[in-house]
Amino acid sequence: MFGFRFRNGQAAAVLAAAVLLTVPGCTGPGAGQAPATSGPASGGGSSAGTASPGPPGVLPVPAATLSIPQVVKEVEPSVVTITTQTGIGSGVIYRGDGSIVTDAHVVEDQQRQPFKSVRVQLADGTQTTASVIAVDDPTDVAVIKADRSGLPAARFSTATPEVGDLTVVIGTPLGLEETVTSGIVSGLHRNMPPSREQPQGALDLIQTDAPISPGNSGGAVADATGAVIGLSEAYLPPSSGAVAIGFVTPSATVTNVADQLLKNGKASHAVLGLVPADLSPEIVQRFNLATTTGALVIQVSPAGPADKAGIRAGDIITSFAGQKITQVTDLLAALRKAQPGQQVDLTARRGPDTKTFTATLANTSNTG
């Protein structure tokens, strides 16, 4: 397994192939292949652009294709640098009232506890204090509120991009303010295994070959219309043998979670109430298992949805809501698409038998 890197200045971890992870809302050890955090930098420079204040909006019709310099002029005024006690990252102005979206790990300490406030530098070079409104660790999205109004909010497109579309990355990698790189959408619906930094894994990401480096975390990734299609999330470091493999949290996820955080102070996610692990060759051999694919249940939360449905530790989940499960990230991705309160059918192997269960998913807001 390769090591992934988050980008706001924290240490990366290269993790093992057999991973344990915590389903959102549950407790349990999470080990796996991790994107590592990044980013020493500071600052922000002046620039002009056409972005206008106001709430983000989905593009109703295809906009005109812009050149890369035109995209930069459109988006750059909405990109900020965020400085904390532990590092530097980037962010994107979400609303003209000072609301800014970024990656949760940018505004959290080493124990993943959010700071109360951070320092923000705008594209015109001015600085201000911002309060951390709320973070959502399962999606690694956070909202902060700068002590400024009338800011140039970015346009967010929640449409799924196509492989081959232009990507323009703007942020503060390694302290180099307003750095711009470009590439294309290299892949869609990428999932990263859970890690100590990201116990729930990072799911349904956009892959790009536009260079992403420490400090880009939370910065804008724009398309050829000047709309933000996501936030820089992680990259595979060169030490893994990768060349230009970066990951982006899609705007559909960012805007959905940000709106919930602004309205409720938290975001809701469906909870199954178990801790799964991938079936490594060692586990298969040690327990003489009849299957090599699926998600092995390591722990079941008492009185949780899985427990009430009759799922036990040792069961191997092979399908969830009609979707085939071959590894843990399949289960997490399927769970991310489900809604709290939804009834789902699961199929699991228990010894030589195949069993079917029906679970009613819980809500993270109702779990400890």
XYZ file of C-alpha atoms in Angstrom:
368
model
C 0.000 0.000 0.000
C 1.193 3.466 -0.771
C 1.242 6.287 1.752
C -1.115 9.176 1.090
C -0.463 12.700 2.239
C -2.896 15.269 3.519
C -1.629 18.741 2.963
C -1.450 21.053 5.970
C 1.911 20.309 7.542
C 1.402 17.157 9.614
C 3.424 13.976 9.221
C 2.470 11.388 6.654
C 1.966 7.723 7.462
C 2.610 4.746 5.246
C 0.260 2.057 6.452
C -0.276 -1.649 6.098
C -2.394 -3.453 3.559
C -4.714 -5.038 6.109
C -6.525 -2.121 7.685
C -8.935 -1.635 10.530
C -11.265 1.286 10.391
C -14.118 2.908 12.154
C -17.445 3.356 10.454
C -18.601 6.954 10.964
C -20.104 7.348 14.416
C -18.506 4.252 15.919
C -15.455 3.804 18.072
C -12.573 1.511 17.379
C -9.002 1.434 16.112
C -8.336 2.801 12.657
C -5.183 1.811 10.902
C -4.454 1.877 7.262
C -2.890 3.584 4.374
C -2.910 7.294 5.063
C -2.836 10.462 3.110
C -0.368 12.644 4.985
C -0.908 16.205 5.969
C 1.087 19.052 4.578
C 2.036 22.542 4.284
C 4.353 25.153 5.684
C 3.545 28.544 4.252
C 2.108 31.909 4.929
C 0.877 34.893 3.106
C -1.269 35.915 0.231
C -0.793 38.420 -2.532
C -2.877 40.864 -4.461
C -4.859 39.903 -7.504
C -7.905 40.979 -9.419
C -10.806 38.823 -10.530
C -14.420 38.693 -11.478
C -15.739 36.536 -8.629
C -18.560 38.340 -6.851
C -19.822 38.215 -3.246
C -22.778 36.047 -2.428
C -23.779 32.451 -1.688
C -22.410 29.651 -3.846
C -24.556 28.361 -6.680
C -24.733 25.409 -8.978
C -24.084 26.381 -12.560
C -27.485 26.164 -14.311
C -26.059 25.979 -17.824
C -22.609 25.262 -19.232
C -20.472 28.377 -18.955
C -17.979 29.584 -21.520
C -14.621 27.848 -21.524
C -11.856 30.072 -20.199
C -8.110 29.998 -20.653
C -6.052 29.029 -17.619
C -5.054 32.666 -16.922
C -8.747 33.629 -17.102
C -9.662 30.826 -14.675
C -6.999 32.105 -12.286
C -8.355 35.662 -12.460
C -11.850 34.309 -11.781
C -10.991 32.081 -8.832
C -7.871 33.480 -7.186
C -9.590 36.341 -5.304
C -11.658 33.704 -3.455
C -8.679 31.624 -2.280
C -7.187 32.330 1.145
C -4.230 31.183 3.222
C -5.007 29.757 6.668
C -2.370 29.821 9.412
C -2.719 27.770 12.614
C -0.489 26.835 15.530
C 0.649 23.707 13.692
C 0.896 24.676 10.051
C -0.548 26.414 7.045
C -3.222 25.428 4.566
C -5.620 27.011 2.144
C -9.330 27.777 1.972
C -12.034 29.067 -0.357
C -14.494 31.868 0.376
C -17.929 30.254 0.449
C -20.144 33.215 1.214
C -19.606 36.942 1.099
C -20.316 37.195 4.836
C -16.895 35.727 5.640
C -17.775 32.015 5.585
C -14.822 29.999 4.253
C -14.599 26.281 3.501
C -11.433 24.258 3.956
C -10.278 20.780 4.928
C -10.997 19.848 8.532
C -7.408 18.726 9.110
C -6.204 22.231 8.232
C -7.914 23.698 11.314
C -7.357 20.798 13.730
C -4.447 19.947 16.009
C -2.549 16.662 16.080
C -5.343 15.080 18.147
C -7.910 16.190 15.549
C -9.399 18.763 17.894
C -10.429 21.982 16.113
C -8.776 25.237 17.016
C -11.079 27.968 18.267
C -9.661 30.500 15.836
C -7.124 30.737 13.006
C -5.450 33.469 11.006
C -6.625 34.106 7.439
C -4.822 36.021 4.729
C -6.948 37.160 1.814
C -5.814 37.386 -1.781
C -5.385 41.165 -1.487
C -2.800 40.631 1.246
C -4.912 41.724 4.199
C -5.150 39.505 7.246
C -7.929 38.819 9.709
C -8.950 36.387 12.427
C -11.458 33.624 11.668
C -13.463 31.507 14.093
C -13.700 27.784 13.451
C -17.459 27.284 13.126
C -17.547 23.494 12.805
C -15.685 20.521 11.341
C -16.871 17.229 9.892
C -14.169 14.606 10.203
C -15.865 11.877 8.114
C -15.675 14.113 5.023
C -12.735 16.256 6.190
C -14.715 19.446 5.545
C -14.691 22.492 7.819
C -16.247 25.951 7.852
C -14.557 28.972 9.384
C -15.903 32.515 9.650
C -13.603 35.445 8.953
C -14.162 38.766 10.675
C -14.861 40.407 7.330
C -17.850 40.888 5.033
C -18.271 41.709 1.367
C -15.803 39.012 0.366
C -15.660 37.568 -3.180
C -17.330 34.167 -2.883
C -16.347 31.461 -5.338
C -18.818 29.723 -7.624
C -19.193 26.022 -6.827
C -20.293 23.493 -9.431
C -21.749 20.319 -7.924
C -21.979 18.575 -11.296
C -19.699 15.562 -11.666
C -16.776 16.442 -13.936
C -15.664 14.183 -16.758
C -12.344 12.400 -16.952
C -10.092 14.590 -19.088
C -11.625 17.900 -17.954
C -9.230 20.717 -17.087
C -8.307 21.197 -13.426
C -6.662 24.342 -12.043
C -5.332 24.106 -8.482
C -4.812 27.298 -6.477
C -3.421 27.434 -2.951
C -0.393 28.012 -0.764
C 1.912 25.011 -1.140
C 5.022 25.182 1.040
C 4.232 28.809 1.847
C 4.230 29.952 -1.767
C 1.136 32.121 -1.888
C -1.331 31.935 -4.772
C 0.529 29.146 -6.495
C -1.252 27.791 -9.569
C -0.855 24.345 -11.105
C -2.983 22.677 -13.754
C -3.804 19.267 -15.133
C -6.823 17.155 -15.892
C -9.355 15.015 -14.078
C -7.555 11.662 -14.049
C -10.268 9.599 -12.379
C -13.506 9.714 -10.412
C -14.944 7.997 -7.312
C -11.561 7.225 -5.786
C -11.513 5.847 -2.237
C -8.619 5.956 0.207
C -8.327 3.472 3.071
C -8.744 4.627 6.667
C -5.746 5.826 8.620
C -4.874 7.277 12.002
C -5.357 10.727 10.508
C -8.576 9.801 8.710
C -10.254 6.908 10.587
C -13.247 6.844 8.224
C -11.099 6.923 5.114
C -11.525 9.457 2.334
C -14.262 8.480 -0.078
C -15.621 9.340 -3.521
C -12.768 11.680 -4.415
C -11.750 13.202 -7.734
C -8.263 12.252 -8.923
C -6.136 14.823 -10.747
C -2.611 14.999 -12.109
C -2.374 18.725 -11.321
C 0.469 18.955 -8.789
C -0.739 19.193 -5.173
C 1.746 19.809 -2.369
C 1.849 20.471 1.386
C -0.091 23.673 2.048
C -2.605 23.177 -0.788
C -5.021 21.499 1.636
C -8.452 23.104 1.459
C -7.579 25.219 -1.568
C -9.582 25.541 -4.756
C -9.634 23.120 -7.653
C -11.452 24.802 -10.544
C -12.671 23.751 -13.972
C -12.444 25.503 -17.329
C -15.490 27.669 -16.536
C -13.944 29.147 -13.399
C -16.207 27.149 -11.098
C -14.763 25.340 -8.087
C -15.258 21.580 -8.488
C -13.660 20.678 -5.177
C -11.072 21.250 -2.465
C -7.520 19.882 -2.543
C -7.493 16.916 -0.183
C -4.489 14.620 -0.510
C -1.678 13.406 -2.732
C 0.525 10.374 -3.143
C 4.097 11.344 -2.225
C 6.952 10.712 -4.658
C 8.423 8.249 -2.146
C 5.548 5.913 -3.009
C 6.659 5.878 -6.644
C 3.722 8.056 -7.700
C 3.984 10.927 -10.152
C 1.327 13.657 -9.986
C -1.468 11.727 -8.272
C -3.636 14.057 -6.214
C -7.117 13.850 -4.750
C -9.928 16.368 -4.460
C -13.055 16.451 -2.275
C -15.910 17.085 -4.759
C -17.923 20.294 -4.447
C -21.110 18.247 -4.079
C -19.710 16.904 -0.802
C -18.246 20.237 0.270
C -21.412 22.277 -0.265
C -23.714 19.653 1.268
C -21.628 19.388 4.416
C -20.861 23.118 4.637
C -24.550 24.006 4.467
C -25.287 21.539 7.274
C -22.445 22.868 9.402
C -23.590 26.452 8.936
C -27.199 25.576 9.749
C -26.815 22.966 12.487
C -23.203 23.064 13.608
C -22.776 19.438 12.541
C -23.398 17.151 9.590
C -25.413 13.946 9.596
C -24.031 10.640 8.332
C -25.497 7.176 8.339
C -24.008 4.837 10.946
C -23.908 1.029 10.774
C -22.228 0.514 14.117
C -19.339 -1.819 13.467
C -15.596 -1.884 12.882
C -14.564 -3.695 9.673
C -11.210 -4.802 8.325
C -9.938 -5.934 4.950
C -9.301 -9.626 4.447
C -5.537 -9.800 4.203
C -3.888 -13.063 3.102
C -2.635 -13.456 6.670
C -6.153 -13.203 8.119
C -7.562 -15.608 5.528
C -4.846 -18.153 6.272
C -4.941 -17.755 10.052
C -8.680 -18.322 10.321
C -8.930 -20.673 7.357
C -11.599 -18.524 5.718
C -13.497 -19.741 2.684
C -13.538 -16.321 0.986
C -10.847 -13.749 0.240
C -13.100 -10.761 -0.463
C -15.477 -8.795 1.701
C -15.316 -6.693 4.880
C -14.502 -8.669 8.023
C -16.438 -7.469 11.080
C -13.947 -6.960 13.916
C -16.230 -5.289 16.427
C -19.965 -4.564 16.736
C -21.206 -1.602 18.755
C -23.652 -2.755 21.460
C -27.266 -1.805 20.670
C -26.162 -0.279 17.360
C -27.786 -0.941 13.979
C -25.536 -3.914 13.148
C -26.022 -5.445 16.592
C -29.806 -5.102 16.391
C -29.771 -6.681 12.917
C -27.928 -9.726 14.251
C -24.490 -9.110 12.740
C -21.632 -10.534 14.803
C -17.888 -10.092 15.005
C -16.340 -12.553 12.581
C -19.026 -12.133 9.918
C -17.759 -11.173 6.459
C -19.989 -8.596 4.752
C -20.213 -9.257 1.011
C -23.049 -6.923 -0.011
C -24.658 -3.740 1.301
C -27.887 -2.295 -0.125
C -27.421 -4.332 -3.295
C -23.800 -3.267 -3.803
C -21.062 -5.891 -3.858
C -18.503 -5.442 -1.097
C -14.999 -6.698 -1.835
C -13.078 -4.513 0.630
C -13.615 -2.055 3.441
C -13.625 1.052 1.240
C -16.535 -0.452 -0.743
C -18.540 -0.690 2.475
C -17.670 2.834 3.580
C -18.471 4.311 0.178
C -21.847 2.548 0.115
C -22.567 3.688 3.657
C -21.677 7.283 2.785
C -24.405 7.254 0.111
C -27.044 5.954 2.532
C -29.241 8.096 4.759
C -29.813 7.929 8.522
C -32.987 5.962 9.231
C -32.737 4.039 5.959
C -33.310 0.281 6.053
C -30.663 -1.645 4.152
C -30.173 -5.323 3.403
C -26.756 -6.839 3.990
C -25.353 -10.217 3.027
C -22.578 -11.803 5.058
C -20.642 -15.050 5.295
C -20.699 -16.719 8.711
C -18.536 -19.781 8.544
C -19.833 -21.903 5.666
C -23.213 -20.156 5.666
C -24.481 -17.075 3.839
C -26.856 -14.929 5.879
C -29.006 -11.893 5.071
C -29.644 -9.079 7.537
C -31.758 -5.917 7.538
C -30.366 -2.956 9.452
C -31.871 0.451 10.145
C -29.016 2.944 9.931
C -28.480 5.355 12.770
C -27.316 8.970 12.699
C -23.917 10.250 13.810
C -25.694 12.951 15.816
C -27.293 10.195 17.904
C -24.086 8.324 18.612
C -21.265 8.977 21.016
